[in-house]
Structures are given as structure tokens and as C-alpha cells.
Amino acid sequence: MTIARMTPASSSVTPSSSAAERFFGGHAALPVMPEVGRKLLRSLDDDGVSLGQIAELIGKDSTLAAKVLRLANSARYSPSHTIGTLQDAAMALGLETLRNLAMAASISGSFPVVQGLDRQKFWRHSVRTAGHARLLAKLLQGDADTAYLAGLMLRTGQLMMAMTDATQVADVESHASEPGSRFSLEMSRFGCTHADVTAALAAHWHFPADLIEAFKDTNAPLDVRPFSMLAAILHLAEVIADAADRELDAIDALKVAVPELVEHLHMDLDFLRLRLEGAGDPGQDVELMLK
């Protein structure tokens, strides 16, 4: 896997990306990703990394370690016994889940509380998007680790937007009653979407060019050439997470919001429904991550 390598990126400038840059001046201080979080991201590119190394890395940040242990002991993972150490968590959860929990806790901790967005609701949606992106990537033969990271990051641009214009962001959220509608509402108000601002943030954080471009393409993946499977996965995952927020049927939401994308990908929606039901709610214990 090379997508996670933290190298400087260069990408073309579009009207939406230019509009997105205005959210990185003035009072909107650029969030700083903790060093442990950066190393966790780099570990995605290391096929030889071990469970022990990931547990040791998480242990270097006591706050992060405490969050990971709370999550490991949560109802979602239903441990048969209390998990008291990171080594126990590593053995119980496995490398992929342990690292994903740690990345979620690290990235969420990089951002302040902002007006216009309910913090717990926001991060529950983000973790849901990440979990659904991971599931979709496995079904569509994508990179599940990268999809999880990208899904987790997808709405972070909206936090940057809220730091600058909390009233408008809150207004968008109040009107985004249909799954997937956030993209068009933001474009009409700001000339860019949260995905565009996330792309700009990813560029400031020196993420790889492929990931930055995928964020940009998430707004309308069918309109972009070459087609980005990751962008399509992200758009689908956000629609599913939106449906969960509104207690709507995820498959019905996809049929209404993105029928052309579903058709383009030749998706078996009955099978997807079974997989979603089997996976449960990825965001059910998010409050433990935010303590």
C-alpha cells in the first residue's frame, strides 16, 4: 500500500479548491495532528508492522492510550474480560481494528469544539462514514485501510468551515434533511464543499496527492475522469452515514441519492444490506472516544 505515505502533494487548482483555501486564514488556526497520529498513518504503508509495534506507539500518548482502552472495553467489541493494557487490546482486537480506533481517537482529538456543529453527532457520523467506507472498499476491491482513514477525514473540512462561518454551516446542517444533500447545499452557499476543504486540509498536512484528489472528486465522482473508486466509496459511505443519522433505510437512501453511481458500480444492494446489518453501528460508542 502506498496511498498512506505522508509526502508533499501537488494538485491542480480548481474554483472549488480556491474557494476552500479561504477557510485557512484569519481565526481558523490549522489543526495540528499529534506525532503519534502521524506515525499511525505512516504505518499503513508498512506491511511489516506488528501488533506490538502499534501498541507500543499508542502507549507513547497516555491520553490516546486511555481512549483506546475505553473503546476496546465498549459494548461494540463485547470483550469476554476486562482489557487492562494495550497489549491485551492488541490481542483482542487485532492490528487493523486497534490501529483504526487509535487513528479515530487521534484525529478527533486534533480538532477543537466549534460552533454550529454538535461534536458528538459530528464524530459519530465521521466514524460511521469510516466504517462504511471500509466495508464498501472490501466489497468493491478497494484498499480498506485507506478507505477507513479517508472516511474518517471526509467531513473534517466542515470543521474548518465552521471555525470561519459557524452560522452558515449550522444553516446547511438544518436543511440537509436528505442523505447526500450536504454536498449541493454547501456548493450553493460556499462555492465548495466540506470534501474540497478536507482536500485542502490534507494538502496542508502533506497527505499524498492521490488521497487529496479523491477528496476533491467525492462531490460528484461520476463527473470526474479518470474515475476514482475511492471518491465513489466516500460518497456512498457519507450517504449511508446520513441515513443512519436520520434513522432511514440505507439502501433506500442510496437508491434515491445516487442511483447512477450504484448502477455504474453494479452494486448488489441486497448483499450490501446484509453486510451493513452484520457490521452493526460503527459509531455506537463514539462518546468514549471524545472523553
Coordinates of C-alpha atoms in Angstrom, one line a residue:
M1 CA 0.0 0.0 0.0
T2 CA 1.4 3.4 -0.9
I3 CA -1.6 5.7 -0.5
A4 CA -0.8 6.5 3.1
R5 CA 2.7 7.7 2.6
M6 CA 3.0 11.2 4.1
T7 CA 4.7 13.0 1.2
P8 CA 4.1 16.5 -0.1
A9 CA 1.4 16.7 -2.8
S10 CA 0.9 18.8 -5.8
S11 CA -2.5 19.0 -7.5
S12 CA -4.4 21.2 -10.0
V13 CA -6.2 24.3 -8.8
T14 CA -10.0 24.4 -9.4
P15 CA -12.6 27.0 -8.5
S16 CA -13.8 24.9 -5.6
S17 CA -10.3 24.3 -4.3
S18 CA -9.6 28.0 -4.5
A19 CA -12.8 28.7 -2.6
A20 CA -11.8 26.1 0.0
E21 CA -8.5 27.9 0.8
R22 CA -10.3 30.8 2.3
F23 CA -11.1 28.7 5.4
F24 CA -7.4 28.5 6.3
G25 CA -6.8 32.1 7.2
G26 CA -7.9 34.5 9.9
H27 CA -9.2 32.9 13.0
A28 CA -9.3 29.4 11.7
A29 CA -6.0 28.1 13.1
L30 CA -4.7 25.0 11.2
P31 CA -5.2 21.9 13.5
V32 CA -2.0 20.0 14.3
M33 CA -2.0 16.3 14.1
P34 CA -0.2 14.7 17.0
E35 CA 3.1 12.9 16.2
V36 CA 1.7 9.6 17.3
G37 CA -1.2 10.1 14.9
R38 CA 1.2 10.8 12.0
K39 CA 3.2 7.7 12.8
L40 CA 0.0 5.6 12.9
L41 CA -0.8 6.9 9.4
R42 CA 2.7 6.1 8.1
S43 CA 2.3 2.6 9.5
L44 CA -0.4 2.0 6.9
D45 CA 2.4 1.9 4.3
D46 CA 4.4 -0.7 6.3
D47 CA 3.2 -4.2 5.6
G48 CA 5.7 -5.5 8.2
V49 CA 4.4 -3.5 11.1
S50 CA 3.4 -5.7 14.1
L51 CA 0.7 -5.6 16.7
G52 CA 3.3 -5.0 19.3
Q53 CA 4.7 -2.0 17.5
I54 CA 1.3 -0.4 17.1
A55 CA 0.5 -1.0 20.8
E56 CA 3.9 0.5 21.8
L57 CA 3.3 3.5 19.6
I58 CA -0.1 4.2 21.0
G59 CA 1.3 3.9 24.5
K60 CA 3.6 6.9 23.9
D61 CA 0.5 9.1 24.2
S62 CA -1.2 8.5 27.5
T63 CA -4.4 10.3 26.6
L64 CA -4.7 8.4 23.3
A65 CA -4.0 5.1 25.1
A66 CA -6.7 5.8 27.7
K67 CA -9.2 6.4 24.9
V68 CA -8.3 3.3 23.0
L69 CA -8.7 1.2 26.1
R70 CA -12.1 2.7 26.8
L71 CA -13.2 1.8 23.2
A72 CA -11.7 -1.7 23.4
N73 CA -13.9 -2.3 26.5
S74 CA -17.0 -0.9 24.9
A75 CA -20.2 -2.8 24.1
R76 CA -19.4 -2.9 20.4
Y77 CA -16.4 -5.1 20.9
S78 CA -18.0 -7.1 23.7
P79 CA -14.8 -8.3 25.4
S80 CA -15.1 -11.5 27.4
H81 CA -12.9 -10.0 30.1
T82 CA -11.8 -6.5 31.0
I83 CA -9.0 -5.3 28.8
G84 CA -6.5 -3.6 31.0
T85 CA -3.5 -3.0 28.8
L86 CA -2.7 -2.0 25.2
Q87 CA -1.1 -5.4 24.8
D88 CA -4.4 -7.1 25.8
A89 CA -6.3 -4.7 23.4
A90 CA -3.9 -5.7 20.6
M91 CA -4.5 -9.4 21.1
A92 CA -8.3 -9.0 21.5
L93 CA -8.9 -6.6 18.6
G94 CA -6.2 -7.4 16.0
L95 CA -3.9 -4.9 14.2
E96 CA -6.5 -3.3 11.8
T97 CA -9.1 -2.6 14.5
L98 CA -6.6 -1.4 17.0
R99 CA -5.0 1.0 14.6
N100 CA -8.4 2.3 13.3
L101 CA -9.6 3.0 16.8
A102 CA -6.3 4.8 17.6
M103 CA -6.5 6.9 14.4
A104 CA -10.1 7.8 15.1
A105 CA -9.2 9.0 18.6
S106 CA -6.1 10.8 17.5
I107 CA -7.7 12.7 14.6
S108 CA -10.9 13.6 16.5
G109 CA -8.6 15.0 19.3
S110 CA -6.8 17.2 16.8
F111 CA -9.9 19.5 16.3
P112 CA -11.5 21.9 18.8
V113 CA -15.1 22.1 19.6
V114 CA -16.7 24.6 17.2
Q115 CA -20.0 26.4 17.0
G116 CA -22.6 25.2 14.5
L117 CA -21.8 21.5 14.9
D118 CA -22.7 19.1 17.6
R119 CA -19.4 17.5 18.4
Q120 CA -20.7 14.0 19.4
K121 CA -23.1 13.9 16.5
F122 CA -20.3 15.0 14.1
W123 CA -17.8 12.4 15.1
R124 CA -20.4 9.7 15.3
H125 CA -21.2 10.4 11.7
S126 CA -17.5 10.5 10.8
V127 CA -16.8 7.2 12.4
R128 CA -19.8 5.7 10.7
T129 CA -18.6 7.0 7.4
A130 CA -15.2 5.5 8.1
G131 CA -16.7 2.1 9.0
H132 CA -19.0 2.1 6.0
A133 CA -16.1 3.2 3.7
R134 CA -14.0 0.3 4.9
L135 CA -16.9 -2.2 4.3
L136 CA -17.6 -0.8 0.8
A137 CA -13.9 -0.9 -0.1
K138 CA -13.8 -4.6 0.8
L139 CA -16.9 -5.2 -1.4
L140 CA -15.5 -3.1 -4.3
Q141 CA -11.9 -4.4 -4.1
G142 CA -10.5 -1.2 -2.8
D143 CA -7.9 -0.5 -0.1
A144 CA -9.9 -0.9 3.2
D145 CA -7.3 0.8 5.4
T146 CA -7.1 3.8 3.2
A147 CA -10.9 4.0 2.9
Y148 CA -11.3 4.0 6.6
L149 CA -8.8 6.8 7.0
A150 CA -10.4 8.8 4.2
G151 CA -13.9 8.2 5.6
L152 CA -12.8 9.4 9.0
M153 CA -11.3 12.5 7.5
L154 CA -14.1 13.3 5.0
R155 CA -16.1 15.8 7.0
T156 CA -13.2 17.4 8.9
G157 CA -13.2 20.2 6.3
Q158 CA -16.6 21.2 7.6
L159 CA -15.0 21.8 11.0
M160 CA -12.7 24.3 9.3
M161 CA -15.7 25.9 7.6
A162 CA -17.5 26.2 10.9
M163 CA -14.5 28.0 12.5
T164 CA -14.9 30.7 9.9
D165 CA -18.6 30.8 9.3
A166 CA -20.5 28.9 12.0
T167 CA -23.9 30.4 11.1
Q168 CA -23.8 29.3 7.5
V169 CA -22.6 25.8 8.4
A170 CA -25.3 25.4 11.0
D171 CA -27.9 26.5 8.4
V172 CA -26.6 23.9 6.0
E173 CA -27.0 21.2 8.6
S174 CA -30.5 22.3 9.4
H175 CA -31.5 22.0 5.8
A176 CA -29.6 18.8 4.9
S177 CA -32.6 16.6 5.6
E178 CA -31.9 14.2 2.6
P179 CA -29.0 11.8 2.7
G180 CA -26.2 13.2 0.5
S181 CA -27.7 16.7 0.2
R182 CA -24.9 18.3 2.2
F183 CA -22.7 18.5 -0.9
S184 CA -25.1 20.5 -3.1
L185 CA -26.2 22.8 -0.2
E186 CA -22.6 23.7 0.6
M187 CA -21.7 24.3 -3.0
S188 CA -24.5 26.7 -3.4
R189 CA -23.5 28.7 -0.3
F190 CA -19.7 28.5 -0.3
G191 CA -18.7 27.6 -3.9
C192 CA -17.1 24.5 -2.4
T193 CA -18.0 21.5 -0.2
H194 CA -16.6 20.0 3.0
A195 CA -14.8 17.5 0.8
D196 CA -13.0 20.3 -1.0
V197 CA -11.9 21.9 2.3
T198 CA -10.8 18.4 3.6
A199 CA -8.7 18.1 0.4
A200 CA -7.1 21.5 1.2
L201 CA -6.5 20.4 4.9
A202 CA -5.0 17.1 3.6
A203 CA -2.7 19.2 1.4
H204 CA -1.6 21.3 4.4
W205 CA -1.0 18.1 6.3
H206 CA 1.2 16.8 3.4
F207 CA -1.1 13.9 2.6
P208 CA -0.4 12.1 -0.7
A209 CA -1.7 13.6 -3.9
D210 CA -4.0 10.6 -4.7
L211 CA -5.9 11.0 -1.4
I212 CA -6.2 14.7 -1.9
E213 CA -7.6 14.2 -5.4
A214 CA -10.1 11.6 -4.1
F215 CA -11.5 14.1 -1.6
K216 CA -11.9 16.6 -4.4
D217 CA -13.7 14.0 -6.6
T218 CA -16.0 12.9 -3.8
N219 CA -18.5 15.7 -4.6
A220 CA -19.6 14.1 -7.9
P221 CA -17.5 11.0 -8.6
L222 CA -19.2 10.2 -11.9
D223 CA -18.3 13.7 -13.3
V224 CA -14.6 13.2 -13.0
R225 CA -12.1 11.4 -15.2
P226 CA -10.3 9.2 -14.5
F227 CA -12.9 7.7 -12.3
S228 CA -11.8 7.4 -8.7
M229 CA -13.1 4.3 -6.9
L230 CA -12.1 5.8 -3.5
A231 CA -14.1 9.0 -4.2
A232 CA -17.1 6.9 -5.1
I233 CA -16.7 4.8 -1.9
L234 CA -16.5 8.0 0.2
H235 CA -19.7 9.5 -1.4
L236 CA -21.6 6.3 -0.9
A237 CA -20.3 6.0 2.7
E238 CA -21.5 9.5 3.6
V239 CA -25.0 8.8 2.2
I240 CA -25.2 5.7 4.3
A241 CA -24.0 7.6 7.4
D242 CA -26.5 10.3 6.7
A243 CA -29.3 7.7 6.5
A244 CA -28.2 6.3 9.9
D245 CA -28.3 9.8 11.5
R246 CA -31.8 10.2 10.3
E247 CA -32.9 6.6 11.1
L248 CA -33.6 6.0 7.4
D249 CA -33.1 2.8 5.4
A250 CA -29.5 2.9 4.0
I251 CA -30.3 1.1 0.8
D252 CA -33.4 3.2 0.0
A253 CA -31.2 6.3 0.6
L254 CA -28.6 5.1 -1.9
K255 CA -31.4 4.4 -4.5
V256 CA -32.7 7.9 -4.1
A257 CA -29.5 9.9 -3.7
V258 CA -27.0 8.2 -6.0
P259 CA -28.8 5.7 -8.4
E260 CA -26.4 6.4 -11.3
L261 CA -23.4 5.7 -9.1
V262 CA -24.9 2.5 -7.8
E263 CA -25.6 1.4 -11.3
H264 CA -22.1 2.3 -12.5
L265 CA -20.6 0.2 -9.8
H266 CA -23.0 -2.8 -10.5
M267 CA -23.7 -3.0 -6.8
D268 CA -25.7 -5.8 -5.3
L269 CA -27.7 -3.8 -2.8
D270 CA -29.3 -6.9 -1.2
F271 CA -25.9 -8.2 -0.4
L272 CA -24.8 -4.8 0.8
R273 CA -27.8 -4.6 3.1
L274 CA -26.8 -7.9 4.7
R275 CA -23.2 -6.8 5.2
L276 CA -24.3 -3.5 6.8
E277 CA -26.7 -5.3 9.1
G278 CA -24.0 -7.7 10.1
A279 CA -21.5 -5.0 10.7
G280 CA -23.6 -3.1 13.2
D281 CA -23.2 0.6 14.0
P282 CA -19.6 1.7 13.8
G283 CA -20.3 4.9 15.7
Q284 CA -22.3 3.5 18.6
D285 CA -19.6 4.2 21.3
V286 CA -18.2 7.4 19.9
E287 CA -18.7 9.3 23.2
L288 CA -16.0 7.1 24.7
M289 CA -13.6 8.4 22.1
L290 CA -14.4 12.1 22.9
K291 CA -13.9 11.9 26.7

